[in-house]
Amino acid sequence: NEIEIIRPKLVPYQESILTSKARFTVTTAATKIGKTFSHLWWLFEISHNPPKAGANYWWVAPVYSQAKIAFNRLKRVVAPSGKYKINESELYIETPKGSRISFKSAEKPDNLYGEDVFVDDVVFDNSPSDITKPQCANMLHKHNVGTAVFESNAAGTYYARDVATMLKEKGSRCNVKTKRTISNKQTR
């Protein structure tokens, strides 16, 4: 019943995001540079080392069609092994360790609830910044985050600045730091 997981080669900016020591990280970057790939891998990896049997992990995308894209990408990788339970109608994949990765839509936020859900990270893939900036600020404020690191290309500096301004308006003491991604030529 053992399964060997071979870690894919990630480029330096992906490794930097996934191995950050910050409690929360926010990734803002151009399209097609590997946000979905790296973060989906991260979720897959942590789901194979759950804190307890039956742990739940969620991939939350802005809309259903984006959640299904991520689900299909992971399904294509794990299905050939025959060791994963794949539920097409409910968009989840159960690992051999008994943990479950569910793919959800944030279209109706009140429907995002579940038993023992471990939400370590959220990816807003291709959503407009006028939606994601307030959501980031609200979550950082709600969870009383002391420091948040925004790693991004040059345009992301403005994103972090705007989130910091929103946090200040809320009276939050969150220290927003920026880290420039320079290892990928598309982000310079």
XYZ file of N, CA and C in Angstrom:
564
model
N 0.819 -1.204 0.000
C 0.000 0.000 0.000
C 0.859 1.263 0.000
N 2.171 1.096 -0.084
C 3.077 2.232 -0.136
C 3.001 2.893 -1.513
N 3.190 4.181 -1.522
C 3.237 4.909 -2.778
C 4.428 5.850 -2.727
N 5.192 5.875 -3.800
C 6.352 6.757 -3.862
C 5.950 8.030 -4.594
N 6.199 9.142 -3.952
C 5.890 10.435 -4.556
C 7.205 11.087 -4.939
N 7.354 11.373 -6.202
C 8.569 12.012 -6.701
C 8.276 13.492 -6.891
N 8.993 14.311 -6.147
C 8.777 15.753 -6.189
C 9.198 16.308 -7.546
N 8.337 17.109 -8.169
C 8.721 17.709 -9.453
C 9.782 18.782 -9.243
N 10.488 19.098 -10.287
C 11.481 20.165 -10.206
C 10.739 21.490 -10.275
N 10.898 22.264 -9.234
C 10.287 23.589 -9.188
C 11.370 24.626 -9.457
N 10.986 25.709 -10.095
C 11.949 26.781 -10.342
C 12.149 27.560 -9.040
N 13.240 28.319 -8.930
C 13.554 28.982 -7.663
C 12.442 29.847 -7.080
N 11.720 30.606 -7.897
C 10.664 31.442 -7.316
C 9.534 30.592 -6.739
N 9.242 29.433 -7.340
C 8.216 28.544 -6.781
C 8.693 27.958 -5.455
N 9.931 27.484 -5.416
C 10.507 26.941 -4.176
C 10.478 27.981 -3.070
N 10.833 29.214 -3.412
C 10.883 30.287 -2.426
C 9.516 30.518 -1.786
N 8.483 30.506 -2.600
C 7.123 30.711 -2.082
C 6.719 29.537 -1.192
N 6.948 28.316 -1.674
C 6.484 27.131 -0.965
C 7.288 26.817 0.292
N 8.499 27.313 0.392
C 9.322 27.028 1.573
C 9.452 28.226 2.496
N 8.678 29.261 2.246
C 8.729 30.453 3.090
C 8.405 30.080 4.534
N 9.077 30.727 5.463
C 8.833 30.496 6.894
C 7.698 31.365 7.419
N 7.193 32.268 6.572
C 6.089 33.132 6.989
C 4.833 32.289 7.220
N 4.035 32.684 8.180
C 2.799 31.957 8.451
C 1.854 32.038 7.260
N 1.816 33.196 6.621
C 0.982 33.407 5.447
C 1.846 33.981 4.338
N 1.620 33.540 3.128
C 2.254 34.155 1.967
C 1.169 34.506 0.967
N 1.406 35.534 0.197
C 0.475 35.949 -0.845
C 1.278 36.007 -2.132
N 0.797 35.325 -3.152
C 1.492 35.293 -4.430
C 0.711 36.090 -5.454
N 1.336 37.109 -6.011
C 0.724 37.851 -7.110
C 1.706 37.769 -8.264
N 1.233 37.307 -9.396
C 2.126 37.119 -10.539
C 1.314 37.066 -11.826
N 2.019 37.213 -12.915
C 1.395 37.166 -14.233
C 0.821 35.777 -14.500
N 0.008 35.676 -15.530
C -0.542 34.378 -15.912
C 0.543 33.510 -16.521
N 0.337 32.222 -16.438
C 1.170 31.210 -17.096
C 2.619 31.140 -16.597
N 2.831 31.462 -15.310
C 4.190 31.304 -14.789
C 4.283 30.217 -13.715
N 3.188 29.493 -13.493
C 3.265 28.320 -12.634
C 2.660 28.430 -11.258
N 1.763 29.378 -11.034
C 1.117 29.492 -9.716
C 0.283 28.248 -9.425
N -0.560 27.860 -10.362
C -1.425 26.697 -10.135
C -0.582 25.444 -9.958
N 0.403 25.236 -10.813
C 1.234 24.041 -10.725
C 1.918 23.936 -9.365
N 2.591 24.995 -8.948
C 3.350 24.922 -7.694
C 2.438 24.796 -6.478
N 1.352 25.520 -6.459
C 0.475 25.476 -5.296
C -0.340 24.178 -5.243
N -0.683 23.646 -6.402
C -1.365 22.349 -6.434
C -0.428 21.251 -5.946
N 0.830 21.339 -6.362
C 1.817 20.373 -5.873
C 1.934 20.478 -4.362
N 2.016 21.705 -3.836
C 2.141 21.930 -2.390
C 0.971 21.280 -1.642
N -0.238 21.502 -2.124
C -1.418 20.929 -1.480
C -1.374 19.404 -1.534
N -0.997 18.856 -2.671
C -0.864 17.412 -2.839
C 0.153 16.852 -1.847
N 1.280 17.533 -1.728
C 2.354 17.074 -0.842
C 1.924 17.067 0.626
N 1.313 18.157 1.090
C 0.929 18.193 2.507
C -0.222 17.235 2.804
N -1.044 16.937 1.808
C -2.161 16.011 2.041
C -1.675 14.582 2.278
N -0.433 14.299 1.924
C 0.141 12.966 2.143
C 0.860 12.859 3.478
N 0.806 13.904 4.267
C 1.387 13.902 5.599
C 0.389 14.584 6.545
N -0.843 14.045 6.615
C -1.896 14.723 7.369
C -1.662 14.646 8.880
N -2.190 15.634 9.621
C -2.052 15.620 11.075
C -2.862 14.497 11.735
N -3.881 14.012 11.007
C -4.690 12.900 11.512
C -5.398 12.224 10.343
N -5.834 11.007 10.568
C -6.544 10.265 9.524
C -7.819 11.014 9.136
N -8.118 11.031 7.866
C -9.344 11.667 7.382
C -9.279 13.181 7.271
N -8.082 13.761 7.309
C -7.946 15.214 7.197
C -8.458 15.696 5.843
N -8.989 16.898 5.838
C -9.535 17.497 4.623
C -8.704 18.696 4.208
N -8.446 18.805 2.912
C -7.719 19.935 2.351
C -8.544 20.481 1.200
N -8.572 21.790 1.084
C -9.374 22.411 0.032
C -8.521 23.225 -0.913
N -8.847 23.127 -2.192
C -8.371 24.043 -3.219
C -9.570 24.922 -3.511
N -9.482 26.203 -3.215
C -10.610 27.106 -3.423
C -10.255 28.062 -4.563
N -11.049 28.000 -5.627
C -10.852 28.857 -6.797
C -12.008 29.861 -6.859
N -11.813 30.957 -7.572
C -12.873 31.969 -7.645
C -14.185 31.438 -8.219
N -14.096 30.572 -9.242
C -15.301 30.052 -9.885
C -15.148 28.542 -10.100
N -16.270 27.881 -10.303
C -16.292 26.432 -10.454
C -15.385 25.947 -11.586
N -15.437 26.629 -12.726
C -14.648 26.160 -13.877
C -13.150 26.160 -13.565
N -12.674 27.098 -12.764
C -11.262 27.120 -12.388
C -10.948 26.013 -11.386
N -11.880 25.724 -10.486
C -11.683 24.609 -9.546
C -11.585 23.298 -10.321
N -12.402 23.166 -11.347
C -12.391 21.931 -12.142
C -11.088 21.781 -12.938
N -10.522 22.883 -13.391
C -9.229 22.819 -14.091
C -8.172 22.224 -13.169
N -8.082 22.711 -11.949
C -7.092 22.201 -10.990
C -7.381 20.732 -10.658
N -8.647 20.385 -10.457
C -9.031 19.002 -10.185
C -8.574 18.088 -11.323
N -8.854 18.489 -12.559
C -8.483 17.659 -13.717
C -6.972 17.511 -13.849
N -6.236 18.560 -13.544
C -4.769 18.466 -13.612
C -4.245 17.425 -12.632
N -4.740 17.464 -11.401
C -4.265 16.505 -10.404
C -4.770 15.097 -10.724
N -5.995 14.988 -11.181
C -6.567 13.687 -11.537
C -5.728 12.993 -12.612
N -5.309 13.742 -13.626
C -4.487 13.160 -14.696
C -3.180 12.575 -14.169
N -2.650 13.173 -13.123
C -1.379 12.704 -12.559
C -1.572 11.469 -11.681
N -2.625 11.446 -10.854
C -2.766 10.372 -9.861
C -3.593 9.185 -10.338
N -4.494 9.382 -11.277
C -5.388 8.301 -11.708
C -4.655 7.050 -12.185
N -3.570 7.177 -12.964
C -2.908 5.967 -13.455
C -2.386 5.035 -12.357
N -2.132 5.561 -11.155
C -1.611 4.714 -10.076
C -2.667 3.748 -9.549
N -3.946 4.111 -9.681
C -5.024 3.285 -9.159
C -5.138 3.306 -7.643
N -4.372 4.149 -6.975
C -4.355 4.174 -5.504
C -5.156 5.340 -4.917
N -5.758 6.137 -5.766
C -6.510 7.301 -5.312
C -7.980 7.130 -5.650
N -8.840 7.500 -4.725
C -10.274 7.487 -4.978
C -10.635 8.847 -5.576
N -11.198 8.829 -6.762
C -11.512 10.064 -7.475
C -13.022 10.182 -7.622
N -13.577 11.294 -7.127
C -15.006 11.536 -7.221
C -15.224 12.717 -8.156
N -15.672 12.404 -9.364
C -15.872 13.424 -10.407
C -17.020 14.376 -10.074
N -18.093 13.861 -9.497
C -19.265 14.710 -9.271
C -19.053 15.688 -8.117
N -18.316 15.268 -7.092
C -18.082 16.165 -5.956
C -16.700 16.812 -5.988
N -15.946 16.547 -7.027
C -14.611 17.113 -7.231
C -13.698 16.923 -6.016
N -13.466 15.657 -5.661
C -12.466 15.406 -4.635
C -11.622 14.199 -5.000
N -10.434 14.178 -4.428
C -9.496 13.073 -4.602
C -9.063 12.641 -3.206
N -9.261 11.362 -2.911
C -8.853 10.819 -1.616
C -7.503 10.137 -1.785
N -6.571 10.484 -0.913
C -5.213 9.945 -1.012
C -5.140 8.562 -0.363
N -4.080 7.806 -0.645
C -3.902 6.511 0.021
C -3.768 6.640 1.542
N -3.444 7.839 2.032
C -3.342 8.090 3.480
C -4.705 8.357 4.110
N -5.747 8.433 3.280
C -7.096 8.667 3.789
C -7.484 10.130 3.865
N -6.588 11.031 3.518
C -6.949 12.450 3.510
C -7.646 12.768 2.187
N -8.360 13.875 2.169
C -9.159 14.228 0.997
C -8.809 15.634 0.534
N -8.589 15.772 -0.777
C -8.396 17.080 -1.397
C -9.678 17.395 -2.160
N -10.371 18.442 -1.728
C -11.616 18.853 -2.383
C -11.376 20.147 -3.144
N -12.013 20.254 -4.288
C -11.856 21.420 -5.147
C -13.162 22.196 -5.109
N -13.102 23.422 -4.577
C -14.299 24.219 -4.300
C -14.284 25.525 -5.079
N -15.468 26.110 -5.186
C -15.640 27.423 -5.790
C -15.956 28.432 -4.693
N -15.422 29.642 -4.824
C -15.703 30.711 -3.863
C -16.852 31.599 -4.334
N -17.590 31.134 -5.347
C -18.693 31.941 -5.874
C -19.742 32.233 -4.806
N -19.958 31.284 -3.916
C -20.904 31.466 -2.807
C -20.147 31.181 -1.513
N -19.465 32.196 -0.970
C -18.601 31.976 0.199
C -19.302 31.329 1.388
N -20.602 31.574 1.554
C -21.320 30.973 2.683
C -21.414 29.457 2.568
N -21.176 28.922 1.372
C -21.205 27.468 1.183
C -19.862 26.813 1.489
N -18.864 27.607 1.812
C -17.539 27.059 2.119
C -17.469 26.717 3.601
N -17.908 25.526 3.908
C -17.814 25.036 5.284
C -17.568 23.545 5.209
N -17.056 23.010 6.270
C -16.780 21.583 6.273
C -16.237 21.146 7.618
N -16.141 19.856 7.773
C -15.655 19.264 9.009
C -14.141 19.126 8.961
N -13.453 19.650 9.960
C -11.997 19.517 10.075
C -11.259 19.924 8.811
N -11.602 21.062 8.265
C -10.934 21.530 7.056
C -9.657 22.258 7.454
N -8.557 21.923 6.805
C -7.290 22.576 7.051
C -7.040 23.553 5.908
N -7.299 24.818 6.151
C -7.086 25.832 5.133
C -5.760 26.510 5.447
N -4.722 26.091 4.748
C -3.398 26.659 4.950
C -3.093 27.743 3.941
N -3.791 27.768 2.840
C -3.451 28.689 1.776
C -4.647 28.852 0.862
N -4.748 29.978 0.225
C -5.816 30.230 -0.728
C -5.181 30.804 -1.990
N -5.600 30.331 -3.128
C -5.099 30.851 -4.394
C -6.268 31.491 -5.142
N -6.136 32.763 -5.475
C -7.104 33.440 -6.323
C -6.451 33.517 -7.687
N -6.794 32.620 -8.563
C -6.124 32.549 -9.854
C -6.884 33.367 -10.878
N -6.298 34.446 -11.346
C -6.835 35.298 -12.399
C -8.074 36.101 -12.002
N -8.310 36.273 -10.722
C -9.419 37.126 -10.309
C -8.971 38.577 -10.327
N -9.885 39.488 -10.588
C -9.507 40.907 -10.600
C -9.029 41.361 -9.220
N -8.059 42.246 -9.215
C -7.483 42.699 -7.952
C -8.482 43.469 -7.098
N -9.500 44.071 -7.707
C -10.491 44.774 -6.892
C -11.306 43.799 -6.048
N -11.263 42.521 -6.389
C -11.911 41.484 -5.582
C -10.922 40.888 -4.590
N -9.724 40.564 -5.065
C -8.785 39.841 -4.207
C -8.108 40.716 -3.156
N -7.872 41.993 -3.449
C -7.223 42.855 -2.443
C -8.066 42.956 -1.168
N -9.355 43.287 -1.277
C -10.157 43.334 -0.051
C -10.257 41.970 0.646
N -10.314 40.879 -0.152
C -10.377 39.555 0.461
C -9.104 39.255 1.233
N -7.963 39.579 0.659
C -6.691 39.374 1.372
C -6.659 40.207 2.648
N -7.010 41.475 2.538
C -6.991 42.359 3.706
C -7.939 41.842 4.788
N -9.129 41.420 4.390
C -10.099 40.919 5.368
C -9.588 39.668 6.083
N -8.993 38.732 5.333
C -8.490 37.505 5.951
C -7.295 37.776 6.864
N -6.385 38.624 6.423
C -5.227 38.950 7.261
C -5.678 39.627 8.545
N -6.657 40.519 8.445
C -7.190 41.203 9.629
C -7.968 40.232 10.526
N -8.817 39.434 9.921
C -9.646 38.486 10.682
C -8.797 37.533 11.517
N -7.684 37.053 10.936
C -6.846 36.082 11.633
C -5.721 36.742 12.427
N -5.776 38.073 12.522
C -4.817 38.827 13.331
C -3.369 38.462 12.986
N -3.076 38.436 11.701
C -1.741 38.070 11.226
C -0.766 39.191 11.572
N 0.365 38.830 12.151
C 1.378 39.815 12.525
C 2.209 40.273 11.345
N 2.603 39.332 10.485
C 3.420 39.653 9.313
C 2.952 38.828 8.128
N 2.811 39.474 6.991
C 2.461 38.784 5.746
C 3.498 39.171 4.702
N 4.015 38.185 3.985
C 5.000 38.432 2.942
C 4.317 38.290 1.589
N 4.395 39.329 0.782
C 3.850 39.316 -0.572
C 5.025 39.132 -1.531
N 5.121 37.968 -2.136
C 6.188 37.713 -3.102
C 5.592 37.829 -4.490
N 6.203 38.652 -5.330
C 5.587 38.919 -6.624
C 6.571 39.538 -7.592
N 6.060 39.762 -8.812
C 6.815 40.516 -9.793
C 6.684 41.994 -9.449
N 7.185 42.856 -10.311
C 7.194 44.287 -10.020
C 5.802 44.845 -9.730
N 4.793 44.397 -10.464
C 3.440 44.918 -10.265
C 2.870 44.547 -8.906
N 3.341 43.474 -8.323
C 2.838 43.026 -7.035
C 3.145 43.962 -5.886
N 4.152 44.809 -6.043
C 4.479 45.780 -4.999
C 3.283 46.688 -4.748
N 2.604 47.076 -5.809
C 1.422 47.923 -5.676
C 0.285 47.168 -4.997
N 0.171 45.896 -5.299
C -0.846 45.052 -4.675
C -0.639 45.030 -3.164
N 0.593 44.753 -2.741
C 0.912 44.707 -1.314
C 0.653 46.060 -0.659
N 1.049 47.130 -1.327
C 0.826 48.480 -0.788
C -0.665 48.730 -0.559
N -1.495 48.354 -1.538
C -2.932 48.586 -1.407
C -3.542 47.747 -0.283
N -3.100 46.491 -0.156
C -3.592 45.649 0.942
C -3.155 46.244 2.283
N -1.920 46.734 2.356
C -1.426 47.352 3.596
C -2.268 48.569 3.963
N -2.646 49.360 2.966
C -3.486 50.537 3.208
C -4.852 50.109 3.758
N -5.432 49.068 3.161
C -6.725 48.568 3.642
C -6.619 48.062 5.075
N -5.523 47.390 5.374
C -5.317 46.877 6.731
C -5.191 48.024 7.726
N -4.476 49.057 7.344
C -4.309 50.223 8.228
C -5.656 50.860 8.509
N -6.508 50.965 7.473
C -7.847 51.538 7.639
C -8.698 50.714 8.595
N -8.420 49.413 8.703
C -9.144 48.526 9.613
C -8.564 48.562 11.021
N -7.437 49.258 11.182
C -6.779 49.299 12.486
C -5.917 48.078 12.752
N -5.586 47.340 11.709
C -4.778 46.129 11.852
C -3.322 46.493 12.103
N -2.634 45.629 12.843
C -1.207 45.820 13.097
C -0.356 44.908 12.224
N -0.938 44.359 11.186
C -0.219 43.452 10.290
C 0.906 44.201 9.579
N 2.090 43.640 9.636
C 3.255 44.194 8.964
C 3.351 43.539 7.584
N 3.075 44.289 6.544
C 3.107 43.763 5.178
C 4.501 43.993 4.610
N 5.142 42.893 4.217
C 6.472 42.950 3.612
C 6.362 42.484 2.168
N 7.265 42.978 1.347
C 7.290 42.543 -0.048
C 8.623 41.868 -0.346
N 8.557 40.916 -1.248
C 9.761 40.223 -1.714
C 9.637 40.126 -3.223
N 10.574 40.675 -3.923
C 10.524 40.703 -5.378
C 11.021 39.388 -5.963
N 10.248 38.829 -6.868
C 10.645 37.623 -7.583
C 11.451 38.059 -8.794
N 12.695 37.634 -8.858
C 13.530 38.049 -9.982
C 14.116 36.846 -10.716
N 13.810 35.637 -10.245
C 14.425 34.462 -10.859
C 13.761 34.045 -12.160
N 12.593 34.586 -12.467
C 11.892 34.220 -13.690
C 11.880 35.433 -14.605
N 12.367 35.275 -15.816
C 12.474 36.427 -16.714
C 11.131 37.063 -17.016
N 10.021 36.307 -16.913
C 8.711 36.876 -17.167
C 8.299 37.847 -16.066
N 8.931 37.787 -14.908
C 8.505 38.612 -13.795
C 9.441 39.777 -13.543
N 10.502 39.915 -14.321
C 11.452 41.029 -14.095
C 10.905 42.335 -14.580
